[in-house]
Amino acid sequence: MAHVVVVNDQGPDEEIVSVLGESGVATVTEAMGRTGLLDPCIRPIYRGARIAGRAVTVLSQAGDNLMIHAAIEQCRPGDVMVVATMSPSTDGMFGDLLGTALKARGVVGLVIDAGCRDVSDLQEMGFPVWSRAVSAMGTVKATAGSVNVPVVVAGAYVRPGDVIVADDDGVVVVPLELAKETAVLAPQRTESEAEKRDRFQNGELSLDVMNLRTTLTSLGVRYVDEQGQVLPDASPR
Ligand SMILES: O=C([O-])CC(=O)C(=O)O
Ligand SMILES: [Mg+2]
């Protein structure tokens, strides 16, 4: 297959990206029916970062970061670079030099299904990376790959222009055609959780707030005393 760099203008509205970023990974995946998550082996190199942005995808030969260099030019402010490799790798294909270049271009973070190095420097400069591994093993710049083609990253299908949301919980991809709808559903979920949180804080039981007693009954779960005698109600004696 020919290797290509696709110049892609497609992407979500800024407002949608910002709502998805505020919602966070757990809420966004729930709003999409528990889909879109990357395998949790992809971890942030430091805690506390929360980003969202348009995906610029890279398909690289393992242990070769030539195409990451080629992809920098295709990035615009607010983007997230997403790197997949053609075979499994934990090599440190990305570090603070590339981080500096991406940051200068306004890229808000990187997701890489391989290794990352210079993690203290990246943390200090505030460039968040989600990677499969931290590894000092260096790479070459010698083999062709592609930029802005659909890729599978840690089990998730990512197309250029999709929205990537990443935080301490992991990474989720929102397909571009679902972004608008998800940006409506996710805040509704956040609001409903806030309501539940208030009620839990006031001492209400989740069994009541979430109507789970009916579920327990329908599943045949019974309250019994220590002798196994069925009790009329659930009150602790
Ligand atoms: O130089 C490389 O290939 C990766 C790296 O360590 C950096 O970007 O700082
Ligand atoms: Mg380095």
Short mmCIF file of C-alpha atoms and ligand atoms in Angstrom, two decimals:
data_model
loop_
_atom_site.label_atom_id
_atom_site.label_comp_id
_atom_site.label_asym_id
_atom_site.label_seq_id
_atom_site.Cartn_x
_atom_site.Cartn_y
_atom_site.Cartn_z
CA MET A 1 0.00 0.00 0.00
CA ALA A 2 1.23 3.48 -0.80
CA HIS A 3 2.10 5.62 2.19
CA VAL A 4 0.32 8.96 2.30
CA VAL A 5 0.07 12.18 4.26
CA VAL A 6 -3.56 13.24 4.01
CA VAL A 7 -4.19 16.94 4.44
CA ASN A 8 -7.39 16.90 6.51
CA ASP A 9 -9.58 19.91 7.25
CA GLN A 10 -12.44 17.93 8.81
CA GLY A 11 -13.07 18.30 12.49
CA PRO A 12 -15.54 19.14 15.23
CA ASP A 13 -16.67 22.59 16.40
CA GLU A 14 -14.59 24.11 19.17
CA GLU A 15 -17.63 24.35 21.44
CA ILE A 16 -18.33 20.62 21.10
CA VAL A 17 -14.70 19.77 21.89
CA SER A 18 -14.79 21.98 24.94
CA VAL A 19 -18.00 20.38 26.29
CA LEU A 20 -16.60 16.87 25.76
CA GLY A 21 -13.34 17.82 27.51
CA GLU A 22 -15.20 19.23 30.50
CA SER A 23 -17.33 16.08 30.70
CA GLY A 24 -14.31 13.78 31.01
CA VAL A 25 -13.60 10.26 29.79
CA ALA A 26 -15.95 8.27 32.06
CA THR A 27 -18.96 10.46 31.32
CA VAL A 28 -18.27 10.60 27.59
CA THR A 29 -17.95 6.83 27.20
CA GLU A 30 -21.18 6.35 29.20
CA ALA A 31 -22.93 8.91 26.99
CA MET A 32 -21.90 6.81 23.97
CA GLY A 33 -23.31 3.59 25.45
CA ARG A 34 -19.97 2.53 26.96
CA THR A 35 -18.11 2.58 23.63
CA GLY A 36 -14.98 4.29 22.31
CA LEU A 37 -12.53 3.51 25.09
CA LEU A 38 -8.91 2.71 24.32
CA ASP A 39 -7.49 -0.27 26.18
CA PRO A 40 -6.58 0.86 29.71
CA CYS A 41 -2.94 -0.16 29.13
CA ILE A 42 -2.71 3.38 27.69
CA ARG A 43 -1.90 5.48 30.78
CA PRO A 44 -1.08 9.15 31.35
CA ILE A 45 2.62 9.81 32.03
CA TYR A 46 1.54 12.18 34.84
CA ARG A 47 -1.66 12.81 36.76
CA GLY A 48 -4.03 15.72 36.49
CA ALA A 49 -4.09 16.43 32.76
CA ARG A 50 -7.47 16.64 31.02
CA ILE A 51 -7.62 17.33 27.30
CA ALA A 52 -9.90 17.10 24.29
CA GLY A 53 -9.19 17.84 20.66
CA ARG A 54 -9.39 16.85 17.03
CA ALA A 55 -7.38 13.73 16.16
CA VAL A 56 -4.43 13.94 13.81
CA THR A 57 -3.52 10.30 13.25
CA VAL A 58 -0.13 8.76 12.57
CA LEU A 59 0.63 5.23 11.41
CA SER A 60 4.31 4.51 12.14
CA GLN A 61 6.66 1.62 11.75
CA ALA A 62 7.46 0.36 15.28
CA GLY A 63 10.62 1.99 16.63
CA ASP A 64 10.59 4.70 13.94
CA ASN A 65 9.24 8.18 14.52
CA LEU A 66 9.73 9.65 11.04
CA MET A 67 5.98 9.94 10.47
CA ILE A 68 5.49 11.76 13.81
CA HIS A 69 7.83 14.41 12.42
CA ALA A 70 5.82 14.51 9.18
CA ALA A 71 2.55 14.81 11.14
CA ILE A 72 3.61 17.89 13.12
CA GLU A 73 3.10 20.00 10.02
CA GLN A 74 -0.49 18.73 9.71
CA CYS A 75 -1.43 19.83 13.23
CA ARG A 76 -3.32 22.97 14.12
CA PRO A 77 -4.00 24.54 17.51
CA GLY A 78 -6.23 22.40 19.73
CA ASP A 79 -5.38 19.10 18.01
CA VAL A 80 -4.42 15.82 19.70
CA MET A 81 -1.85 13.63 17.96
CA VAL A 82 -2.69 9.93 17.93
CA VAL A 83 0.06 7.44 17.05
CA ALA A 84 -0.45 3.80 16.09
CA THR A 85 2.33 1.42 15.12
CA MET A 86 2.30 -1.29 12.46
CA SER A 87 3.44 -3.91 14.98
CA PRO A 88 3.53 -3.90 18.78
CA SER A 89 6.17 -1.65 20.35
CA THR A 90 7.10 -0.08 23.66
CA ASP A 91 10.05 1.93 22.29
CA GLY A 92 10.32 5.54 23.42
CA MET A 93 9.18 7.02 20.12
CA PHE A 94 8.32 10.38 21.65
CA GLY A 95 10.05 12.73 24.09
CA ASP A 96 10.45 16.34 25.13
CA LEU A 97 11.91 17.51 21.81
CA LEU A 98 8.89 16.34 19.86
CA GLY A 99 6.73 17.59 22.75
CA THR A 100 8.25 21.05 22.36
CA ALA A 101 7.53 21.03 18.63
CA LEU A 102 3.92 19.95 19.13
CA LYS A 103 3.33 22.42 21.94
CA ALA A 104 4.68 25.24 19.76
CA ARG A 105 2.05 24.26 17.21
CA GLY A 106 -0.74 24.44 19.81
CA VAL A 107 -1.27 20.68 20.06
CA VAL A 108 -2.83 19.87 23.45
CA GLY A 109 -1.54 16.32 23.93
CA LEU A 110 -0.44 13.00 22.46
CA VAL A 111 -1.83 9.49 22.60
CA ILE A 112 0.66 6.83 21.53
CA ASP A 113 0.26 3.07 21.39
CA ALA A 114 3.99 2.65 22.07
CA GLY A 115 6.51 4.13 24.51
CA CYS A 116 7.33 7.66 25.63
CA ARG A 117 10.51 9.03 27.26
CA ASP A 118 11.71 12.29 28.89
CA VAL A 119 8.58 12.10 31.03
CA SER A 120 9.83 14.49 33.77
CA ASP A 121 10.60 17.13 31.14
CA LEU A 122 7.22 16.61 29.48
CA GLN A 123 5.52 17.01 32.85
CA GLU A 124 7.51 20.14 33.64
CA MET A 125 6.59 21.72 30.33
CA GLY A 126 2.96 20.69 30.71
CA PHE A 127 2.66 18.53 27.63
CA PRO A 128 0.52 15.50 28.54
CA VAL A 129 1.06 12.10 26.91
CA TRP A 130 -0.94 8.89 27.22
CA SER A 131 1.26 5.92 26.32
CA ARG A 132 1.54 2.14 26.54
CA ALA A 133 4.93 2.36 28.26
CA VAL A 134 7.63 4.66 29.52
CA SER A 135 10.86 3.59 27.84
CA ALA A 136 14.20 5.25 27.19
CA MET A 137 14.74 3.03 24.14
CA GLY A 138 15.32 5.37 21.20
CA THR A 139 14.12 5.17 17.64
CA VAL A 140 15.24 5.78 14.05
CA LYS A 141 13.70 7.99 11.39
CA ALA A 142 13.95 5.74 8.36
CA THR A 143 10.69 4.05 7.39
CA ALA A 144 7.60 5.33 5.62
CA GLY A 145 4.16 5.31 7.20
CA SER A 146 1.06 7.47 6.89
CA VAL A 147 -0.53 10.55 8.42
CA ASN A 148 -4.25 11.17 8.76
CA VAL A 149 -5.43 7.71 7.79
CA PRO A 150 -7.81 5.63 9.94
CA VAL A 151 -5.89 3.67 12.60
CA VAL A 152 -6.56 1.22 15.39
CA VAL A 153 -4.99 2.48 18.60
CA ALA A 154 -5.07 0.20 21.65
CA GLY A 155 -8.18 -1.52 20.35
CA ALA A 156 -10.07 1.60 19.29
CA TYR A 157 -10.75 2.74 15.73
CA VAL A 158 -9.70 6.38 15.27
CA ARG A 159 -10.21 8.42 12.11
CA PRO A 160 -8.63 11.80 11.48
CA GLY A 161 -11.04 14.48 12.69
CA ASP A 162 -12.62 12.34 15.43
CA VAL A 163 -12.57 13.82 18.93
CA ILE A 164 -10.12 12.46 21.49
CA VAL A 165 -10.86 13.00 25.19
CA ALA A 166 -8.19 11.98 27.71
CA ASP A 167 -7.77 12.33 31.47
CA ASP A 168 -6.60 10.30 34.48
CA ASP A 169 -9.19 7.61 33.66
CA GLY A 170 -7.77 6.93 30.19
CA VAL A 171 -8.66 7.84 26.62
CA VAL A 172 -11.91 7.75 24.66
CA VAL A 173 -12.52 8.43 20.98
CA VAL A 174 -15.74 10.12 19.91
CA PRO A 175 -16.46 9.50 16.21
CA LEU A 176 -16.95 12.85 14.47
CA GLU A 177 -20.54 12.00 13.48
CA LEU A 178 -21.44 11.29 17.14
CA ALA A 179 -19.67 14.32 18.61
CA LYS A 180 -22.62 16.73 18.51
CA GLU A 181 -25.08 14.28 20.07
CA THR A 182 -22.54 13.17 22.70
CA ALA A 183 -21.92 16.81 23.64
CA VAL A 184 -25.65 17.03 24.48
CA LEU A 185 -25.92 13.69 26.33
CA ALA A 186 -22.71 13.96 28.39
CA PRO A 187 -23.66 17.15 30.30
CA GLN A 188 -27.10 15.64 31.03
CA ARG A 189 -25.31 12.72 32.64
CA THR A 190 -23.06 15.06 34.62
CA GLU A 191 -26.17 16.85 35.90
CA SER A 192 -27.92 13.63 36.88
CA GLU A 193 -24.79 12.48 38.74
CA ALA A 194 -24.62 15.80 40.60
CA GLU A 195 -28.20 15.28 41.73
CA LYS A 196 -27.42 11.75 42.95
CA ARG A 197 -24.26 12.96 44.70
CA ASP A 198 -26.30 15.52 46.66
CA ARG A 199 -28.79 12.88 47.72
CA PHE A 200 -26.02 10.44 48.75
CA GLN A 201 -24.38 13.22 50.76
CA ASN A 202 -27.71 13.70 52.54
CA GLY A 203 -27.64 10.05 53.57
CA GLU A 204 -30.16 8.66 51.09
CA LEU A 205 -29.40 5.10 50.01
CA SER A 206 -28.41 4.37 46.42
CA LEU A 207 -30.88 1.45 46.55
CA ASP A 208 -33.69 4.03 46.84
CA VAL A 209 -32.26 6.89 44.77
CA MET A 210 -31.57 4.54 41.86
CA ASN A 211 -34.64 2.35 42.34
CA LEU A 212 -32.53 -0.78 42.80
CA ARG A 213 -34.80 -2.48 45.35
CA THR A 214 -37.12 -3.45 42.50
CA THR A 215 -34.15 -4.96 40.68
CA LEU A 216 -33.09 -6.98 43.74
CA THR A 217 -36.68 -8.26 44.18
CA SER A 218 -37.05 -9.18 40.52
CA LEU A 219 -33.78 -11.12 40.77
CA GLY A 220 -35.13 -13.09 43.73
CA VAL A 221 -32.78 -11.64 46.35
CA ARG A 222 -34.36 -12.02 49.82
CA TYR A 223 -33.56 -10.57 53.24
CA VAL A 224 -33.15 -13.30 55.88
CA ASP A 225 -32.04 -13.48 59.51
CA GLU A 226 -29.05 -15.52 60.69
CA GLN A 227 -31.20 -18.66 60.80
CA GLY A 228 -32.30 -18.16 57.22
CA GLN A 229 -35.85 -17.05 58.10
CA VAL A 230 -37.25 -14.62 55.55
CA LEU A 231 -37.67 -11.14 57.03
CA PRO A 232 -40.58 -8.80 56.27
CA ASP A 233 -38.30 -5.86 55.50
CA ALA A 234 -34.68 -4.91 54.96
CA SER A 235 -34.16 -2.89 58.17
CA PRO A 236 -31.01 -3.87 60.07
CA ARG A 237 -32.02 -5.31 63.41
O1 LIG B 1 14.31 12.19 19.79
C1 LIG B 1 13.47 11.30 19.70
O2 LIG B 1 13.42 10.48 18.81
C2 LIG B 1 12.45 11.15 20.81
C3 LIG B 1 12.83 12.02 21.94
O3 LIG B 1 13.52 11.60 22.85
C4 LIG B 1 12.42 13.43 21.93
O4 LIG B 1 11.56 13.81 21.13
O5 LIG B 1 12.92 14.17 22.78
MG MG B 2 14.51 13.19 24.03
#
